[in-house]
Short mmCIF file of N, CA and C in Angstrom, two decimals:
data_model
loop_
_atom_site.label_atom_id
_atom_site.label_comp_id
_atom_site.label_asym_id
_atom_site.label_seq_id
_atom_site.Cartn_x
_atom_site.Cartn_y
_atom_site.Cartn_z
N UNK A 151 0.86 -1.17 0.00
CA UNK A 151 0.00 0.00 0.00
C UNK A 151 0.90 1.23 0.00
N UNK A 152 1.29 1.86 -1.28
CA UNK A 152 2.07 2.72 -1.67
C UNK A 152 1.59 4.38 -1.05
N UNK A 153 0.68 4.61 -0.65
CA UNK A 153 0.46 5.88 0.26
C UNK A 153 0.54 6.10 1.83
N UNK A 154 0.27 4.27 2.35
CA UNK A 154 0.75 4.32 3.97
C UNK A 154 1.66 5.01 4.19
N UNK A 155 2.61 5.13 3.69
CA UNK A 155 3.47 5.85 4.22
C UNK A 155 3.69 7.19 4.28
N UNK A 156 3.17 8.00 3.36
CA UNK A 156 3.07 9.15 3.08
C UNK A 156 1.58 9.68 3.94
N UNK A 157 0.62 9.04 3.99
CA UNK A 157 -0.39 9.52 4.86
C UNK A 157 -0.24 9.23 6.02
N UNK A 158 1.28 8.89 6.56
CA UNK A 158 1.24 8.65 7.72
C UNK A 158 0.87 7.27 8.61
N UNK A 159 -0.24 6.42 8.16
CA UNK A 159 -0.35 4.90 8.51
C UNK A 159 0.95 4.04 8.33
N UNK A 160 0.15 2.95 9.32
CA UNK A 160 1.31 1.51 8.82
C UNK A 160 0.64 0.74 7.65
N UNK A 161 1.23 0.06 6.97
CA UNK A 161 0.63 -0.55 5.42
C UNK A 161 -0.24 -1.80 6.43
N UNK A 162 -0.17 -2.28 7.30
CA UNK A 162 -0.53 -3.62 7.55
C UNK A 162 -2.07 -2.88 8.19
N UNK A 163 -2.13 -1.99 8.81
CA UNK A 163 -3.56 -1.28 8.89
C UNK A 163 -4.43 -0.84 7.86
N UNK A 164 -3.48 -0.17 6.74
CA UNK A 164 -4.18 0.14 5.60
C UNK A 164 -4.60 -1.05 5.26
N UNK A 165 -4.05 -2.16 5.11
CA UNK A 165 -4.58 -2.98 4.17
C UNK A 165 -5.84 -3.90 4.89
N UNK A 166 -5.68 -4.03 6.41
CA UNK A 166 -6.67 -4.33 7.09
C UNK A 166 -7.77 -3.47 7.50
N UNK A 167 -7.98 -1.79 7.42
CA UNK A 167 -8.90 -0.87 6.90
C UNK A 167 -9.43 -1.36 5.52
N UNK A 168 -8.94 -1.66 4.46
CA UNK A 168 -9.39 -1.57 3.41
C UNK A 168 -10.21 -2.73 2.66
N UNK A 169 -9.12 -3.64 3.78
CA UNK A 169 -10.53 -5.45 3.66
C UNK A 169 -11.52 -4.88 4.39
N UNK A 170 -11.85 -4.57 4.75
CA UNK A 170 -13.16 -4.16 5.58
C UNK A 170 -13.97 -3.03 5.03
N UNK A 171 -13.10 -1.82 4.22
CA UNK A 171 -13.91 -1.10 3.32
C UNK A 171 -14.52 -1.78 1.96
N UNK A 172 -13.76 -2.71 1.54
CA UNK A 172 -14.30 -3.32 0.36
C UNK A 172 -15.86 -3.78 0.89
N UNK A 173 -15.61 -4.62 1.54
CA UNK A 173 -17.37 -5.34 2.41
C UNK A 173 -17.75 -4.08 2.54
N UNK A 174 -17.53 -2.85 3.42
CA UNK A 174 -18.62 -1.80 3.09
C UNK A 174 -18.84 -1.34 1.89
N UNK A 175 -18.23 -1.27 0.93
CA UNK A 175 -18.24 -0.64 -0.47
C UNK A 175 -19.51 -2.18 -1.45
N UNK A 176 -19.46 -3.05 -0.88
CA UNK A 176 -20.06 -4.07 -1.27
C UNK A 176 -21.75 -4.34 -1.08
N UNK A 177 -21.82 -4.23 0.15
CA UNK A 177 -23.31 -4.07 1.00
C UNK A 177 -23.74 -1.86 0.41
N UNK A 178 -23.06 -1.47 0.20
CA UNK A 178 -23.16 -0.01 -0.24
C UNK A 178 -24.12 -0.43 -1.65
N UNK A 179 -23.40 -1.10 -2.63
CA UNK A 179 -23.50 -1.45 -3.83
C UNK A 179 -24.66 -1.72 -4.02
N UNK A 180 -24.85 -3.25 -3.12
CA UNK A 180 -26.48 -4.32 -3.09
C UNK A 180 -27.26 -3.23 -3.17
N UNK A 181 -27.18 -2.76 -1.33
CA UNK A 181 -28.09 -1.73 -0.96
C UNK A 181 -28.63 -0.72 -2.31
N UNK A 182 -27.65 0.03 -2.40
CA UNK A 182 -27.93 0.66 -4.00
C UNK A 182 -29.30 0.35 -4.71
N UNK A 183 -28.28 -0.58 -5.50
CA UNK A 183 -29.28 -1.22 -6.84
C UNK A 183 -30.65 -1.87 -5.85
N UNK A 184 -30.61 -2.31 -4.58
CA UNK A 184 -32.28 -2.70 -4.62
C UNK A 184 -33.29 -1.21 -3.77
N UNK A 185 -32.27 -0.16 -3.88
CA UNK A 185 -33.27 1.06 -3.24
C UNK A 185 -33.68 1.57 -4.97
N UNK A 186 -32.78 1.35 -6.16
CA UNK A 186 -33.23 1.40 -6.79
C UNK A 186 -34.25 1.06 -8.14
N UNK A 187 -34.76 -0.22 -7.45
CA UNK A 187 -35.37 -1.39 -7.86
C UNK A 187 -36.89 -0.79 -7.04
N UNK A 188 -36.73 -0.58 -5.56
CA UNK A 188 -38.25 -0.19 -5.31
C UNK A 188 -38.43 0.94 -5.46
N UNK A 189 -37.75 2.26 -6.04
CA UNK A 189 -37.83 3.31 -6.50
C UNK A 189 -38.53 3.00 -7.82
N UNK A 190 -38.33 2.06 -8.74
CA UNK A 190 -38.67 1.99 -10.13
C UNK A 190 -39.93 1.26 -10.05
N UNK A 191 -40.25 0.57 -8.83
CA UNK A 191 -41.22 -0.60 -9.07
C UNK A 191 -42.20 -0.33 -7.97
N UNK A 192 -42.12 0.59 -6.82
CA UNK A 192 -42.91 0.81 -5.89
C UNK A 192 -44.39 0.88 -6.36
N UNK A 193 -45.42 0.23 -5.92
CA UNK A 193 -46.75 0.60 -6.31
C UNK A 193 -47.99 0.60 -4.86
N UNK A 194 -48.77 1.44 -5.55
CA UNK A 194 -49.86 1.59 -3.94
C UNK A 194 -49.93 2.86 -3.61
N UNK A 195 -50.50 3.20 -2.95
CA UNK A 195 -50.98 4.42 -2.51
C UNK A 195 -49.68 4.93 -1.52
N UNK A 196 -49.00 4.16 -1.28
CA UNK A 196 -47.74 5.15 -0.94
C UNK A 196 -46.95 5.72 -2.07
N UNK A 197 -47.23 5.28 -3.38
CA UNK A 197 -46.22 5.58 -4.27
C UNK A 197 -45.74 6.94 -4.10
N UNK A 198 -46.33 8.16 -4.13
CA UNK A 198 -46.15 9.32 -4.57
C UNK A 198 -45.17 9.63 -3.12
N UNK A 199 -45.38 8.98 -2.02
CA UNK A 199 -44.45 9.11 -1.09
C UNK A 199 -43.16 9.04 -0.96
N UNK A 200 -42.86 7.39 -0.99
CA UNK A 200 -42.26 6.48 -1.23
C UNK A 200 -40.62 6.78 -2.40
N UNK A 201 -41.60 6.83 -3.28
CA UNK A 201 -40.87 7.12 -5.43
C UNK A 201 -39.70 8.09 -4.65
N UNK A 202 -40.15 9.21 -4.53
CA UNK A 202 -38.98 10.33 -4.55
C UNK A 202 -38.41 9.99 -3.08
N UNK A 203 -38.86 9.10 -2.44
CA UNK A 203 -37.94 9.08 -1.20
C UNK A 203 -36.96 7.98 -1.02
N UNK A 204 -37.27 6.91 -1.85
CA UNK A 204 -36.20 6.56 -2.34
C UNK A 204 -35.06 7.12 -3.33
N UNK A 205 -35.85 7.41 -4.49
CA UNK A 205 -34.93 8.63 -4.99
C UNK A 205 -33.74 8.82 -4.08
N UNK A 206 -34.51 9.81 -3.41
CA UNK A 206 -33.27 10.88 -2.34
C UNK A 206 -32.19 9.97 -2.00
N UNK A 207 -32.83 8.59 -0.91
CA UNK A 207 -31.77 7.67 -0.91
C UNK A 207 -30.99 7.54 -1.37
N UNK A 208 -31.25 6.61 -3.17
CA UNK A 208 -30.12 6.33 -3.74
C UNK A 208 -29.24 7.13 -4.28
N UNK A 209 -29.91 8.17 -4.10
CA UNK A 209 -28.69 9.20 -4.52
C UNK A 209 -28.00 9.54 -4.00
N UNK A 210 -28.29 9.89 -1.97
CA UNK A 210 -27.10 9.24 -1.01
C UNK A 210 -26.24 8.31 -1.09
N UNK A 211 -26.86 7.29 -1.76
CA UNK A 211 -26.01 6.44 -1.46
C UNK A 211 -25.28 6.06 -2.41
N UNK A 212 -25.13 6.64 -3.39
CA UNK A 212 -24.37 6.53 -4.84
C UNK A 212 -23.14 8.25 -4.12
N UNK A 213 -23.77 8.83 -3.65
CA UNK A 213 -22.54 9.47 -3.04
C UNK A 213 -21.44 8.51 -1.98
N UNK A 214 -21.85 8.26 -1.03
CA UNK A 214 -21.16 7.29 -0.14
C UNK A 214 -20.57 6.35 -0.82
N UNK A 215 -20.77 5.70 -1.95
CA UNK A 215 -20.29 4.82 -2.65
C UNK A 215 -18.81 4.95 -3.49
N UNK A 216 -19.20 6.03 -4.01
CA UNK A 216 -17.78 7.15 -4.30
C UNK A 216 -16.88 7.17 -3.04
N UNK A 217 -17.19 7.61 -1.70
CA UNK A 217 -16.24 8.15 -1.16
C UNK A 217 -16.00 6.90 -0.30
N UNK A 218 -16.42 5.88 -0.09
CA UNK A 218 -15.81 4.52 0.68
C UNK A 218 -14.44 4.12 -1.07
N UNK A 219 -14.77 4.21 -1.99
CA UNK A 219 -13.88 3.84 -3.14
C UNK A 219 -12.96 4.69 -3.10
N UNK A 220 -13.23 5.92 -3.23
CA UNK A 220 -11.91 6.91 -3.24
C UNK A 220 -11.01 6.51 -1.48
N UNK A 221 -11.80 6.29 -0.49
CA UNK A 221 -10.68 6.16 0.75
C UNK A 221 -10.05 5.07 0.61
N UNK A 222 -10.55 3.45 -0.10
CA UNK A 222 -10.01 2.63 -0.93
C UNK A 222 -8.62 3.35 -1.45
N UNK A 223 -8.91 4.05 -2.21
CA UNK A 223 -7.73 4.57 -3.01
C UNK A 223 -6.66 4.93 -2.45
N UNK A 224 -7.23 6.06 -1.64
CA UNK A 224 -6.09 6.81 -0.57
C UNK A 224 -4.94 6.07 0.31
N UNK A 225 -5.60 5.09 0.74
CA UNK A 225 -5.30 3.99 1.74
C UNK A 225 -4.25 3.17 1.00
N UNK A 226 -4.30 2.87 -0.82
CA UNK A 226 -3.52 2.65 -1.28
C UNK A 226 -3.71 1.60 -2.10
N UNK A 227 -5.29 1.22 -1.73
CA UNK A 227 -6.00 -0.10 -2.68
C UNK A 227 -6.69 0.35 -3.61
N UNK A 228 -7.07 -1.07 -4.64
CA UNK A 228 -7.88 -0.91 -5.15
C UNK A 228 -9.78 -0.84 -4.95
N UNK A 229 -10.41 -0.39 -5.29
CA UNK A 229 -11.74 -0.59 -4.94
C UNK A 229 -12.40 -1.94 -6.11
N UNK A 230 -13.19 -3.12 -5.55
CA UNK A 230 -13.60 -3.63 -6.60
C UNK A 230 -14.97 -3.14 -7.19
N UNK A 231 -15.29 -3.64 -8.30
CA UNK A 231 -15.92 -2.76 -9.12
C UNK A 231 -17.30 -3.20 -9.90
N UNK A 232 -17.04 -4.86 -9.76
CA UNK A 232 -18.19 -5.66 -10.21
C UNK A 232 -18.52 -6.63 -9.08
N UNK A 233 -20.19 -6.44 -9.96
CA UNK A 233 -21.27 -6.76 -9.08
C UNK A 233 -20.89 -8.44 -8.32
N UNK A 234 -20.36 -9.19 -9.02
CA UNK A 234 -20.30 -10.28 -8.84
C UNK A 234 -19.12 -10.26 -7.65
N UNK A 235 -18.05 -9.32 -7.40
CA UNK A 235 -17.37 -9.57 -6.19
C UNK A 235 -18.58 -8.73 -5.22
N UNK A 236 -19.67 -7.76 -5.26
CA UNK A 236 -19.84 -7.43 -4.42
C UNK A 236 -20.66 -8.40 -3.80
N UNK A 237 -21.57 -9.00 -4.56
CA UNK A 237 -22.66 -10.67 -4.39
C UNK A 237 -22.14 -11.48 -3.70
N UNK A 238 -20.33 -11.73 -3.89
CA UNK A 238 -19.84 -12.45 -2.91
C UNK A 238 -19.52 -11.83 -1.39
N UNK A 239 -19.43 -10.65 -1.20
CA UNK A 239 -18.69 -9.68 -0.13
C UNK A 239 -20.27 -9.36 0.89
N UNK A 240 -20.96 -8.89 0.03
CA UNK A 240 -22.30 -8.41 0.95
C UNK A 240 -22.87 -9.43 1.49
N UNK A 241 -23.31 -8.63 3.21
CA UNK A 241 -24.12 -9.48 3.88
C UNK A 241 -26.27 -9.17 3.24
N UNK A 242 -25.78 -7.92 2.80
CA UNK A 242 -26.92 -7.53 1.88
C UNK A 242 -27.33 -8.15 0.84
N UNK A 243 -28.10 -9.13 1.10
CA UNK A 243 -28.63 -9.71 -0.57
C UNK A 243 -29.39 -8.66 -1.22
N UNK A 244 -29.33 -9.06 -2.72
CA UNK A 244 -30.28 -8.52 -3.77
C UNK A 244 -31.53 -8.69 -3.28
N UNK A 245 -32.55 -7.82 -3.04
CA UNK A 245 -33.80 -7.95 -3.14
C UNK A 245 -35.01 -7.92 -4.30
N UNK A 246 -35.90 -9.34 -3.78
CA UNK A 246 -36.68 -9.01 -4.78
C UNK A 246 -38.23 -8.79 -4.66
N UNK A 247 -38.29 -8.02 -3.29
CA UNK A 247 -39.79 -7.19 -2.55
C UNK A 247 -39.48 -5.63 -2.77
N UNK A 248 -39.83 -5.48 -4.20
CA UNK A 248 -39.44 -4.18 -4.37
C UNK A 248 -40.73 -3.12 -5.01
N UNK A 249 -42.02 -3.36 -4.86
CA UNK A 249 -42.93 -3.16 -4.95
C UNK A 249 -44.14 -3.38 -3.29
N UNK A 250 -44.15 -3.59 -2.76
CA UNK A 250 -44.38 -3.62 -1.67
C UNK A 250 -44.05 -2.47 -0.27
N UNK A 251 -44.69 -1.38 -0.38
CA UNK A 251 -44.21 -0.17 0.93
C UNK A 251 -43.69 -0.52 1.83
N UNK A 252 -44.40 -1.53 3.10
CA UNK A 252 -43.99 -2.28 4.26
C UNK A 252 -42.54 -3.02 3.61
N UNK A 253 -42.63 -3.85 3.06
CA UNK A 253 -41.45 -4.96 2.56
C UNK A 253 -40.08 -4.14 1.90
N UNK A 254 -40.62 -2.99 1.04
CA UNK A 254 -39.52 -2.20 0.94
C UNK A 254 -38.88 -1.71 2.08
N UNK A 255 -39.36 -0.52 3.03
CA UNK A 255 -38.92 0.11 4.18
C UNK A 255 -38.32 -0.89 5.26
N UNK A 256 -38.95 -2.06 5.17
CA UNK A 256 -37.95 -2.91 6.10
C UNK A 256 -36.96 -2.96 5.72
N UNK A 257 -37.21 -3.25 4.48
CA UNK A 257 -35.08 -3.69 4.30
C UNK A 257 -34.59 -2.75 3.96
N UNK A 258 -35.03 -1.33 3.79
CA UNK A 258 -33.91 -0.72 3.78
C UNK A 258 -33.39 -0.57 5.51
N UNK A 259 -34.42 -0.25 6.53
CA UNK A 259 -34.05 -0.83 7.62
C UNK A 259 -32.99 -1.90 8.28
N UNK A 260 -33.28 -2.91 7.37
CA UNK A 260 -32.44 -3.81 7.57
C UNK A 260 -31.01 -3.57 7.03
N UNK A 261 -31.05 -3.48 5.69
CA UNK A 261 -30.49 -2.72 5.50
C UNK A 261 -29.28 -1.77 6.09
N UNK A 262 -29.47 -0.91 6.61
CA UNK A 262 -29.02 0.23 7.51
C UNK A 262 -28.47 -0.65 8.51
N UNK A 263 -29.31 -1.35 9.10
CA UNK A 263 -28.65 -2.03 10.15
C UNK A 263 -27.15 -2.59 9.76
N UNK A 264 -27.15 -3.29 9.04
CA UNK A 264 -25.41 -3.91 8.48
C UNK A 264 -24.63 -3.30 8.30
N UNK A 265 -25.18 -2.11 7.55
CA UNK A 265 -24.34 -1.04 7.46
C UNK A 265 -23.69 -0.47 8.77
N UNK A 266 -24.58 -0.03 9.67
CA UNK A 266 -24.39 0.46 11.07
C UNK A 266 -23.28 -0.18 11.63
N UNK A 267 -23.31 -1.57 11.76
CA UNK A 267 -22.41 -2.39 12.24
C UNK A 267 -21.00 -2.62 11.81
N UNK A 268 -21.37 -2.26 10.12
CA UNK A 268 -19.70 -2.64 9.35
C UNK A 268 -19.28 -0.95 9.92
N UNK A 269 -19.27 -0.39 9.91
CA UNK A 269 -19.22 0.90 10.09
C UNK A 269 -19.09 1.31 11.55
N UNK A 270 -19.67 0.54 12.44
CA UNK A 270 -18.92 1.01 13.53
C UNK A 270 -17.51 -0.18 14.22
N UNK A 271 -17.75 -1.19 13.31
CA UNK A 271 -16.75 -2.31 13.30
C UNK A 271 -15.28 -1.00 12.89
N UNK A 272 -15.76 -0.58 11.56
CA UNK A 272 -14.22 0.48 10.95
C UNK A 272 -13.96 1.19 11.96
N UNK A 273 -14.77 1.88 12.69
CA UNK A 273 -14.60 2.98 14.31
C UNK A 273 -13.45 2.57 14.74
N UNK A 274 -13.85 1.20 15.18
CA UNK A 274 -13.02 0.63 16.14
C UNK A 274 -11.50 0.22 15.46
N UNK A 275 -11.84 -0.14 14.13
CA UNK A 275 -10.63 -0.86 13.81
C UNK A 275 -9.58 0.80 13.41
N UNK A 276 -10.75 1.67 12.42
CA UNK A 276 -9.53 3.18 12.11
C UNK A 276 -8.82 3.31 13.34
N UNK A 277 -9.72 3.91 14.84
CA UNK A 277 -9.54 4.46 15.87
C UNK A 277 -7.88 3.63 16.26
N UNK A 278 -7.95 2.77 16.45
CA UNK A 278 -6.62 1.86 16.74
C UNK A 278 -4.95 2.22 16.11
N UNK A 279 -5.80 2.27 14.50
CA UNK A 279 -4.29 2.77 13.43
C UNK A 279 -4.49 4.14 13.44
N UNK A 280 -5.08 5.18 13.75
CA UNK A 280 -4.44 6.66 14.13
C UNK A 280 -5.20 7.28 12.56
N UNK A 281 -6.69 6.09 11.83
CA UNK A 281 -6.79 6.68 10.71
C UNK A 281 -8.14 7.65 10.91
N UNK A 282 -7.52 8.84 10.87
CA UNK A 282 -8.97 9.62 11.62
C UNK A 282 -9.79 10.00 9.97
N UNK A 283 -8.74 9.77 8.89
CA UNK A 283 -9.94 9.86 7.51
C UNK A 283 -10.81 9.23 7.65
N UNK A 284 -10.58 7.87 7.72
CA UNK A 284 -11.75 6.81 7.66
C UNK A 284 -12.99 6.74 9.02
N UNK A 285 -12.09 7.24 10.15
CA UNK A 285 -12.90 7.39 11.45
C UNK A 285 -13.73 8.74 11.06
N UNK A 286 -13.67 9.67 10.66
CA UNK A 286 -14.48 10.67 10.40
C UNK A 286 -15.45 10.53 9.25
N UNK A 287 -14.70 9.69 8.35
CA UNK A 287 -15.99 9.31 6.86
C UNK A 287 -16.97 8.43 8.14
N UNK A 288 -17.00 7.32 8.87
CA UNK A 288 -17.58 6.18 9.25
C UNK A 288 -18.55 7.25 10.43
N UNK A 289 -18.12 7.91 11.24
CA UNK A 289 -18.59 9.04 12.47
C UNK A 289 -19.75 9.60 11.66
N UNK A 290 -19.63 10.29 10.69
CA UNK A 290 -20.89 10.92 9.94
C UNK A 290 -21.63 9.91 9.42
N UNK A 291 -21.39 9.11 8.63
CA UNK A 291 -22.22 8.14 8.01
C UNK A 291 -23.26 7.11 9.20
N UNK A 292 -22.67 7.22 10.29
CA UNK A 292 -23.28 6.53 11.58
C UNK A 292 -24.51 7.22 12.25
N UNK A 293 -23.97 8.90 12.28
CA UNK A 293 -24.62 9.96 13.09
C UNK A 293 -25.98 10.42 11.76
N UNK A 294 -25.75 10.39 10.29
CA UNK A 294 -27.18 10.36 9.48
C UNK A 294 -27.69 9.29 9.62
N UNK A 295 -27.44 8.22 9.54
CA UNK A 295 -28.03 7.06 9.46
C UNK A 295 -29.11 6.25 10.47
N UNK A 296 -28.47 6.70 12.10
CA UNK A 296 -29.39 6.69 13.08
C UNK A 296 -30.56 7.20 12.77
N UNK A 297 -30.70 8.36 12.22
CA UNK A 297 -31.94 9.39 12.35
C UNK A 297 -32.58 8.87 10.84
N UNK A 298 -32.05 8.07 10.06
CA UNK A 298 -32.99 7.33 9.06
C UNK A 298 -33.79 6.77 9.77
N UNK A 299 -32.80 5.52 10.20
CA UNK A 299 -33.63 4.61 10.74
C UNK A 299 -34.59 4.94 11.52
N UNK A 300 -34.47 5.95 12.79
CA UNK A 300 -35.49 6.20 13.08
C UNK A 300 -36.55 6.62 12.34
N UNK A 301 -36.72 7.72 10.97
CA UNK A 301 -37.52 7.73 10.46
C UNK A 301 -38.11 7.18 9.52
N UNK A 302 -37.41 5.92 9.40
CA UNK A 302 -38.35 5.10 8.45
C UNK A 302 -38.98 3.93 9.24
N UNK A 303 -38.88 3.45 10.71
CA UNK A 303 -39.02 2.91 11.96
C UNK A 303 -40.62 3.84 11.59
N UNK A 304 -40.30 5.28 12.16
CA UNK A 304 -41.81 5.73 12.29
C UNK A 304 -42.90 5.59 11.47
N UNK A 305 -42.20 5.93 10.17
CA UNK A 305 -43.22 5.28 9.22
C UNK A 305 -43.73 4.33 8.99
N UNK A 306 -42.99 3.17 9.99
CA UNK A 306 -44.12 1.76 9.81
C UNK A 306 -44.44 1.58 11.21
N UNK A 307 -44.30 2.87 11.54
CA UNK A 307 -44.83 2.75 13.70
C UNK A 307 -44.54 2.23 14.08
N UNK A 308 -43.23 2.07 14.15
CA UNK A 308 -42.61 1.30 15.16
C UNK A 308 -41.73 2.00 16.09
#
């Protein structure tokens, strides 16, 4: 990992940051393509709700997706790039309840949840190697994400 050194890390952290960003960059991916599957396919009287609020989502999350790849980079790796390593990497399967309001909002719920976890798994592991890039990308992405969940929790009253 040809930038550890220059950003200051040890290579054996970078490269153990960066197995662990790939799996987030992976479950990022799934997540993705099936927020944008019930964006395209949502039907019911939530639609007009729903449509653009996924929207918004995936368009979060096609940002985040970029910047877990570019810290990939920084760190000194490569990011992978097809679907088929991410199918193997994600704990996120492809979904195929993507028309359904209730069945959608859960999993993005669910969703979120894995995320939450790979992500505060990186906390712990940046916090250790002194990588406060990746601890500050993972800190924000934790601190919006709570307040999803809660509001998509409310929307199915829970």
């Amino acid at each position: 990992m040809k930038n550890s050194v220059i950003i200051g890390l040890k290579e054996a952290d970078c490269v153990k940051i960066t197995e662990k960003l790939q799996v987030l960059l992976a479950n990022y991916s799934v997540f993705y393509q099936n927020t944008r599957g019930a964006h395209w396919n949502i039907k019911g009287d939530q639609f007009f709700t729903l449509h653009p609020k996924f929207e918004e989502l995936y368009d979060n999350l096609v940002l985040k997706i970029d910047e877990i790849a570019e810290r990939i980079l920084t760190l000194g790796g490569t990011p992978n790039h097809n679907y088929s390593d991410y199918l193997k990497l994600s704990t996120i399967k492809e979904s195929t309840e993507v028309s359904d309001a209730t069945k959608c909002v859960q999993n993005i719920i669910d969703a979120f949840q894995v995320l939450l976890g790979l992500q505060r798994d990186l906390l712990d592991i940046a916090g250790e190697a002194g990588d406060e890039g990746t601890n500050s990308l993972m800190s924000d992405y934790v601190t919006e994400q709570e307040k999803e969940v809660w509001m998509y929790n409310s929307y199915l009253g829970k």
